XYZ file of C-alpha atoms in Angstrom:
410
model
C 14.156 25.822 -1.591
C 16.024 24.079 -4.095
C 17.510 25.591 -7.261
C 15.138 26.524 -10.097
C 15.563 22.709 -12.393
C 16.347 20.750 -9.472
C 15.244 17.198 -10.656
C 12.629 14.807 -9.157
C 15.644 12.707 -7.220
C 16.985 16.088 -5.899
C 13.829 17.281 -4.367
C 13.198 13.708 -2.887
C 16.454 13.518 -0.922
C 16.101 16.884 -0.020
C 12.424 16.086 1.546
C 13.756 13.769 3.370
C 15.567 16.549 5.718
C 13.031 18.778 6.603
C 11.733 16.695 9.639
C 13.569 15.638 12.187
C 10.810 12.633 12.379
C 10.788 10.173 9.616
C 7.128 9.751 11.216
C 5.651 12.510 12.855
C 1.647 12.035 13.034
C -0.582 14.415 13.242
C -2.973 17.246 10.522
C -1.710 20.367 11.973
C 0.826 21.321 9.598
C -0.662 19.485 6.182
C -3.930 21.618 7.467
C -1.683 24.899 7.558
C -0.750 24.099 3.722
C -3.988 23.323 2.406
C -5.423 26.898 3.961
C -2.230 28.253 2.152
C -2.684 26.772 -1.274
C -6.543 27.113 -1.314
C -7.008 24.454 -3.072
C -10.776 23.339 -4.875
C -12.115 20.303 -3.740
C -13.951 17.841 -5.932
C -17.263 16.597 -5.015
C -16.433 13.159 -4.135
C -13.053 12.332 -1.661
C -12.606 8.468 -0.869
C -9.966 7.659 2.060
C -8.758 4.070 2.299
C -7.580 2.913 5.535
C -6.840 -0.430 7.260
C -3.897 -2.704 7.587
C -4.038 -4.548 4.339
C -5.404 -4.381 1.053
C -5.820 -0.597 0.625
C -3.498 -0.492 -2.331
C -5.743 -3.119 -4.082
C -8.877 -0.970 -2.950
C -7.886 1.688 -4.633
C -6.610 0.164 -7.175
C -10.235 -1.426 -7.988
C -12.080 1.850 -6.800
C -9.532 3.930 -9.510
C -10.637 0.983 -12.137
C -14.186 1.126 -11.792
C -15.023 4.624 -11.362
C -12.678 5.865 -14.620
C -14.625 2.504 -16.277
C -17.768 4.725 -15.403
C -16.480 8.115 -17.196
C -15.885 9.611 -14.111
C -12.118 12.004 -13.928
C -10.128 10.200 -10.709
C -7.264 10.871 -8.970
C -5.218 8.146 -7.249
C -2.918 8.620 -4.279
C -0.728 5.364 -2.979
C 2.186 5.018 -0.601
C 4.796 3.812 -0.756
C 5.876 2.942 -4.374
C 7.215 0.153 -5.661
C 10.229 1.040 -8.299
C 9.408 4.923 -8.903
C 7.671 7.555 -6.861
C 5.979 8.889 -9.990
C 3.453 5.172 -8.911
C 2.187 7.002 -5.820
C 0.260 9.919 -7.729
C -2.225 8.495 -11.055
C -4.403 10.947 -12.579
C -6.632 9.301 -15.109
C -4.553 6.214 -14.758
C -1.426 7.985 -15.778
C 1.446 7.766 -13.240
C 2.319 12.024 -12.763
C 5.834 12.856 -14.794
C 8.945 14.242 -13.038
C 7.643 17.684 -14.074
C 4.572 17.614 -12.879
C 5.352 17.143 -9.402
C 8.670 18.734 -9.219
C 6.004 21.784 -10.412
C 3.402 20.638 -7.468
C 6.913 20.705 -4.634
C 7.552 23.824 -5.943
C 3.742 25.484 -5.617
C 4.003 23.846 -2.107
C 7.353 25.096 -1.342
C 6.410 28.756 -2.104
C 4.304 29.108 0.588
C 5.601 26.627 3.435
C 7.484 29.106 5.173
C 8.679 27.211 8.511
C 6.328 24.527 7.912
C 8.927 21.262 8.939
C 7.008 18.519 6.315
C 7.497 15.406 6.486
C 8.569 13.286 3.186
C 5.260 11.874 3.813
C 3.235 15.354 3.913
C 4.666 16.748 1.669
C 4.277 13.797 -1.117
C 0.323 14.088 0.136
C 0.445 17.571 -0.940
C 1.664 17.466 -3.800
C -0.790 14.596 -5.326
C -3.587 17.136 -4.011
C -2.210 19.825 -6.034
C -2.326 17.572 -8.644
C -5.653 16.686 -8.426
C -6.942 19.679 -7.957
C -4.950 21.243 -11.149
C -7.088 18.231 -13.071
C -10.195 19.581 -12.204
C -11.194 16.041 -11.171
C -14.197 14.094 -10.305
C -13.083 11.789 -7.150
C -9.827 11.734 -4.933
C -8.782 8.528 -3.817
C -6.461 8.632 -0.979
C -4.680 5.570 0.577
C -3.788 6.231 4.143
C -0.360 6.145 4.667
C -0.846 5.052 8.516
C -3.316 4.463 11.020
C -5.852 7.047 9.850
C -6.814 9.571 12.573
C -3.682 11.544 12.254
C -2.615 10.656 8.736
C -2.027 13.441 6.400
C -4.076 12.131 3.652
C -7.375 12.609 6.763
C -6.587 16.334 6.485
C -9.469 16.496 3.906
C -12.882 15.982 5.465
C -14.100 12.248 2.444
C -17.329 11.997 1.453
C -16.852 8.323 2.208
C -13.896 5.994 3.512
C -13.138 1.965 3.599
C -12.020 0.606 6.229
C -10.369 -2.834 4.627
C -9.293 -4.704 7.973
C -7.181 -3.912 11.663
C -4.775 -6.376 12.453
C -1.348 -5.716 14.333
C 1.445 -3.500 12.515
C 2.763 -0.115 12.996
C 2.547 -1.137 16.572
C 5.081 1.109 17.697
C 2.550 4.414 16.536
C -0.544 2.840 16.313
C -0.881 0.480 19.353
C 0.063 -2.887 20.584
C -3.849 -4.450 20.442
C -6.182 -4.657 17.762
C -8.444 -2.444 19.642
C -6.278 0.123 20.381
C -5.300 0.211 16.387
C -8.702 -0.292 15.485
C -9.562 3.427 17.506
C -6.838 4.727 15.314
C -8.438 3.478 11.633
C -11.830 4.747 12.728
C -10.367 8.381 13.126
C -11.295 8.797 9.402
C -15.073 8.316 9.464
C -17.723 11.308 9.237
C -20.243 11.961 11.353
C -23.649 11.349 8.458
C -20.892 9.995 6.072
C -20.664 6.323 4.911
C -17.731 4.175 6.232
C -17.423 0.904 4.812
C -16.024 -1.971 7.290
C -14.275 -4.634 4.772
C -13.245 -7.776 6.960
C -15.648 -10.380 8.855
C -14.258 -9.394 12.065
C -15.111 -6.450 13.518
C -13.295 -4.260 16.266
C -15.407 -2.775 19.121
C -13.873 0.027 18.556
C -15.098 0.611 15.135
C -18.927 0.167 15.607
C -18.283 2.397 19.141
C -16.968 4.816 17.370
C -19.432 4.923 14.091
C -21.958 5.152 16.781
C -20.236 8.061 18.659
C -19.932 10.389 15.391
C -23.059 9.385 14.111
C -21.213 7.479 10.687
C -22.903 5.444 8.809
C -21.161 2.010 9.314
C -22.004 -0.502 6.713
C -21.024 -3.984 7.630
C -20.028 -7.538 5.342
C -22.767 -9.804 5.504
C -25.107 -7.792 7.473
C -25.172 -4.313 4.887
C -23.297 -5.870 1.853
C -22.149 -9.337 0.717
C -19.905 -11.098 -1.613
C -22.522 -12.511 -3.651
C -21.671 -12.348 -7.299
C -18.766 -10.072 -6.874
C -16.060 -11.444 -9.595
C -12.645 -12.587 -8.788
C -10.310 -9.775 -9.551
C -7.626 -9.804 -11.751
C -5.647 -9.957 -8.508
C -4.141 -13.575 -7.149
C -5.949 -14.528 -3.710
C -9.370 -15.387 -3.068
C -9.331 -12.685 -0.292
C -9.301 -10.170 -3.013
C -13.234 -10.878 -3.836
C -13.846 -9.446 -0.304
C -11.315 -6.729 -0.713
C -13.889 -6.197 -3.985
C -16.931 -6.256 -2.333
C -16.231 -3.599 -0.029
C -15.253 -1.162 -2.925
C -18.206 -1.219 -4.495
C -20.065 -0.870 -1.031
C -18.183 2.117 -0.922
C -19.358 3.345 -4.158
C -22.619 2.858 -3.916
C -22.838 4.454 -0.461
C -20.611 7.576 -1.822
C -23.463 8.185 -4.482
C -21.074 6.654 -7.210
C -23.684 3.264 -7.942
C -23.027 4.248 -11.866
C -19.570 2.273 -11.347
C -21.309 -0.571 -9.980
C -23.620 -1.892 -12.588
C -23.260 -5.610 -12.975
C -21.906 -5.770 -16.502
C -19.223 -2.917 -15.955
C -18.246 -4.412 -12.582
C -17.988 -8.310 -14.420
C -15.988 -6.584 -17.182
C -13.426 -4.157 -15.356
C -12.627 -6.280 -12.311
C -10.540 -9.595 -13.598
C -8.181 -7.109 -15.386
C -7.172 -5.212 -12.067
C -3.535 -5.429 -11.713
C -1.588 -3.945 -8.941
C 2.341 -4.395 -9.078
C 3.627 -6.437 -6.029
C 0.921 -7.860 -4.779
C 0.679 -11.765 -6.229
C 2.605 -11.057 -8.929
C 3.919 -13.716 -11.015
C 6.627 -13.614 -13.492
C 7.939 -16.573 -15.243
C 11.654 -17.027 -16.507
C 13.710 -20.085 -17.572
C 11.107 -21.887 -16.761
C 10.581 -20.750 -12.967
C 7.829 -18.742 -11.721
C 8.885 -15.554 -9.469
C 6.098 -14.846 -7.378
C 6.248 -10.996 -5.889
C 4.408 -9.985 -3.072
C 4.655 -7.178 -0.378
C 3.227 -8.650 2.662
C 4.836 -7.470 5.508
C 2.530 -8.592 8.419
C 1.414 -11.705 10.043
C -2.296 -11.126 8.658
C -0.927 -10.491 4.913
C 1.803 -12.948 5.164
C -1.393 -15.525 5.819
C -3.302 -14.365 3.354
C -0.423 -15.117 1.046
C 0.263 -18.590 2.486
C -3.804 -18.948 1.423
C -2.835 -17.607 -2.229
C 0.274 -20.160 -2.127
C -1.744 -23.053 -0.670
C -4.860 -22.795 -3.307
C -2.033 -22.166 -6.138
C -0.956 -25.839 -6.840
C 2.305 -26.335 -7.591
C 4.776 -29.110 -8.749
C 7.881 -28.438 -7.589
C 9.557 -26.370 -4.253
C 8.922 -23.191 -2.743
C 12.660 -21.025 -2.515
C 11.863 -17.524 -0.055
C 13.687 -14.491 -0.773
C 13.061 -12.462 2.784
C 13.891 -9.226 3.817
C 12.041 -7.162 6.326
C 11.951 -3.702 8.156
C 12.931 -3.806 12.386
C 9.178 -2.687 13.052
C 7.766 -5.754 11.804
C 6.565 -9.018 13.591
C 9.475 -11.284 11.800
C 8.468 -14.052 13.611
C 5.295 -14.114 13.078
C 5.038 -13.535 9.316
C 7.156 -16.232 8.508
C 5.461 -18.766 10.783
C 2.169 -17.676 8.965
C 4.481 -18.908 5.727
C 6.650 -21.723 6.618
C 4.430 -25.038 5.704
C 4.549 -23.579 2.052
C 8.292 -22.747 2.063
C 10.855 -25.105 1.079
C 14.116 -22.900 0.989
C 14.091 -20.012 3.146
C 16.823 -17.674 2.444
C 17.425 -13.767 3.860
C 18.204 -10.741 2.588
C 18.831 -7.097 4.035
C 16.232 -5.268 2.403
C 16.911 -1.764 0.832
C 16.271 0.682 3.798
C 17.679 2.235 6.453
C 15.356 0.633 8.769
C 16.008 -2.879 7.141
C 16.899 -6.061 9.433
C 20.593 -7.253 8.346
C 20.392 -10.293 6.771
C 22.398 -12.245 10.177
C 19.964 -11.273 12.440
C 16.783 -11.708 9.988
C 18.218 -15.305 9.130
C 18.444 -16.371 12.843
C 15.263 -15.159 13.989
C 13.620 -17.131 10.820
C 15.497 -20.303 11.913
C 14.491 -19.831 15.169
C 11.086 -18.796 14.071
C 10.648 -21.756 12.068
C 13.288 -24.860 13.601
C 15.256 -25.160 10.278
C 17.627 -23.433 8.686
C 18.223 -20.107 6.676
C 20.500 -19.180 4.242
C 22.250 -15.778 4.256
C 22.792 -13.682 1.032
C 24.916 -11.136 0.889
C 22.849 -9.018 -1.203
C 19.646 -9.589 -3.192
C 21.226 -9.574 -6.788
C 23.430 -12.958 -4.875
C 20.079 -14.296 -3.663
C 18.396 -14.055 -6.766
C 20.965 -15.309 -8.950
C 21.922 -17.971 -6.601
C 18.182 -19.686 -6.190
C 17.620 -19.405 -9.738
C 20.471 -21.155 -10.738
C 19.591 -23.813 -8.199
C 16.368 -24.021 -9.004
C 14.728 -26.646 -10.671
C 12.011 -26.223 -14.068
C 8.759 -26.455 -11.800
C 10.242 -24.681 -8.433
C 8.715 -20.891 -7.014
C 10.537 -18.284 -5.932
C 8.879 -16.351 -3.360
C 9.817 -12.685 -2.629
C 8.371 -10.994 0.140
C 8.511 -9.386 3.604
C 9.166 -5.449 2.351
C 8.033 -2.947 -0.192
C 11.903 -1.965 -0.082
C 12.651 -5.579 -1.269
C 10.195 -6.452 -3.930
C 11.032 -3.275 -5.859
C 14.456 -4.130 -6.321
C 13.775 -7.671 -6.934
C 11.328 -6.160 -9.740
C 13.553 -4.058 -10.922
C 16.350 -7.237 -11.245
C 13.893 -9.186 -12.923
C 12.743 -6.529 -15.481
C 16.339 -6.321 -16.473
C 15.930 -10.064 -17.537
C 14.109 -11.428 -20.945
C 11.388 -12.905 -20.071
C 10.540 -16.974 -20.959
């Protein structure tokens, strides 16, 4: 255990070597913890799952249900600029203190327990919550679903948003395969809400195996009159749909009244997802997709957007993703592209990332030598009306936020 005052950024880089696996699925040793903390459960526990979307799920679930007077807890992964983002309680992002308290309950009784950064993180937003005395957990799994820590906790009623490849390396190279992966988190008797048109087999098979109770778009819920969020991307009503499905099926209709829903949902805001900031006349658009099926629902967000001038990418991307394929899903909206080595261990270096775009796409990329070079450089080439796109990587758009918050703004 770390020294008694150890700050937040000690305890995170020493999380980070208690596992030999920076991935290591599986409930086993979260399940060991929560017998040794004992924690109290609320009456209500949503899980998110699915490929995309789930931060802007919860995001909209954590909006509605506070809206409604109900005390919520809300767990995402990973953050954007500061870890304190991935535990909210009440809306409030938890303080260094707080959950340099909740490591330090979990690290009193973890004995030989090997945690991952992950896990542990998990943990300590359920301490959290639990400390609150709370009305309704909302957990975003971190991946795949079955043996995510966050399904350690038996919900009272779980989303599903979409399956589409990623994490293909854990999860499974087919949609099926992933899709018997996101069902792990459904009930038997419990509600489990199906988000996209498109259905896996494999999640009515198993719904009907376990006994769930699968509710469907457009056969058990609809779009109808659901408001466009305050989120860019007309995919977002769906994403909106399903949350109040959710609710409603949870026992939770009282955040679902038609007024409340009209008035809370246009001002949802979730960092990093369609998020525009204009300076010196240029608009810096922000988002994390970081998969073929969110890189096309952002080349839908960037083809309904209108706009006068050129499109300059900013790309950086992780070696587990399907480069190719995102930017393809991109490239008829993208005037400039240029790469980037985004800020991770596991990031592509900016040579390599740059070829397989050209290659990708038949035209050329640029190469910055860091993002601060990339950022300065398009701006400054940039005309009034162009974009600049960021994307590919949570580990990019942070730091691009971060650059950009350092910057007066137009």
């Amino acid at each position: 255990m770390l020294p008694a005052g150890s700050s937040l950024p000690d305890w995170l880089t020493w999380l980070e070597t208690l596992s030999p696996k920076e991935i290591d699925l599986g409930l086993e040793r979260v399940q060991v913890l929560l017998d040794r903390l004992s924690l109290p459960l609320p009456e209500h526990v949503l899980l998110i799952a699915g490929t995309n979307g789930k931060g802007s799920s919860v995001a909209m679930a954590d909006a509605l249900l506070r809206a409604a007077d109900y005390r919520v807890g809300a767990y995402t992964s990973p953050h954007i600029i500061d870890y304190n983002e991935r535990i909210r309680v009440q809306g409030r992002f938890a303080d260094d203190a707080e959950i340099v308290a909740a490591f330090e309950r979990i690290e009193a009784v973890r004995e030989d327990v090997p945690l991952t950064y992950f896990e542990y993180g998990t943990l300590a937003a359920m301490v959290l919550f639990a400390e609150a005395s709370l009305d309704v957990w909302i957990l975003e799994v971190g991946l795949g679903g079955r043996l995510d820590a966050t399904n350690a906790i038996d919900p009272t009623g779980v989303l599903v948003t979409n399956v589409s490849l990623d994490h293909c390396d854990w999860l499974g190279k087919d949609i099926e395969t992933i899709a018997v992966e996101k069902a792990g988190v459904m009930r038997g008797g419990r509600p489990a809400v199906f988000g996209a048109e498109e259905v896996p087999q494999a999640i009515i098979d198993h719904a009907e195996k376990i006994g769930a109770r699968l509710l469907l778009r457009d056969r058990d819920y609809s779009l109808d009159s659901v408001p466009q969020p305050g989120l860019r991307g007309e995919y977002q009503v769906g994403n909106a749909a399903a949350v109040i499905a959710l609710l409603k099926a949870a026992g939770l209709g009282a955040a679902t009244n038609d007024d409340l829903v009209a008035a809370v949902l246009p001002t949802v805001r979730v960092t990093g997802r369609g998020q525009s900031i204009r300076q010196d006349g240029v608009e810096w658009l922000l988002d994390v997709a970081h998969n073929p099926a969110a890189a096309a629902a952002l080349a839908g967000m960037l083809a309904v957007d209108a706009h006068p001038g050129a499109t300059h990418a900013i790309i950086g991307m992780l070696d587990d993703k399907d480069i190719e394929g995102s930017v393809q899903a991109l490239n008829e909206h993208v005037d400039q592209w240029i790469a980037v080595t985004a800020d991770s261990h596991r990031a592509v270096p900016a040579e390599e990332l740059a070829r397989r775009i050209a290659n990708a796409c038949g035209r050329p990329c640029r190469i910055a030598d860091s993002l601060p070079d990339a950022m300065e450089s398009v701006r400054r080439d940039a005309s009034i009306n162009d974009r600049i796109l960021i994307s590919g990587s949570f580990y990019l758009v942070g730091p691009a936020l971060e650059q950009l918050y350092s910057r007066p703004k137009s």
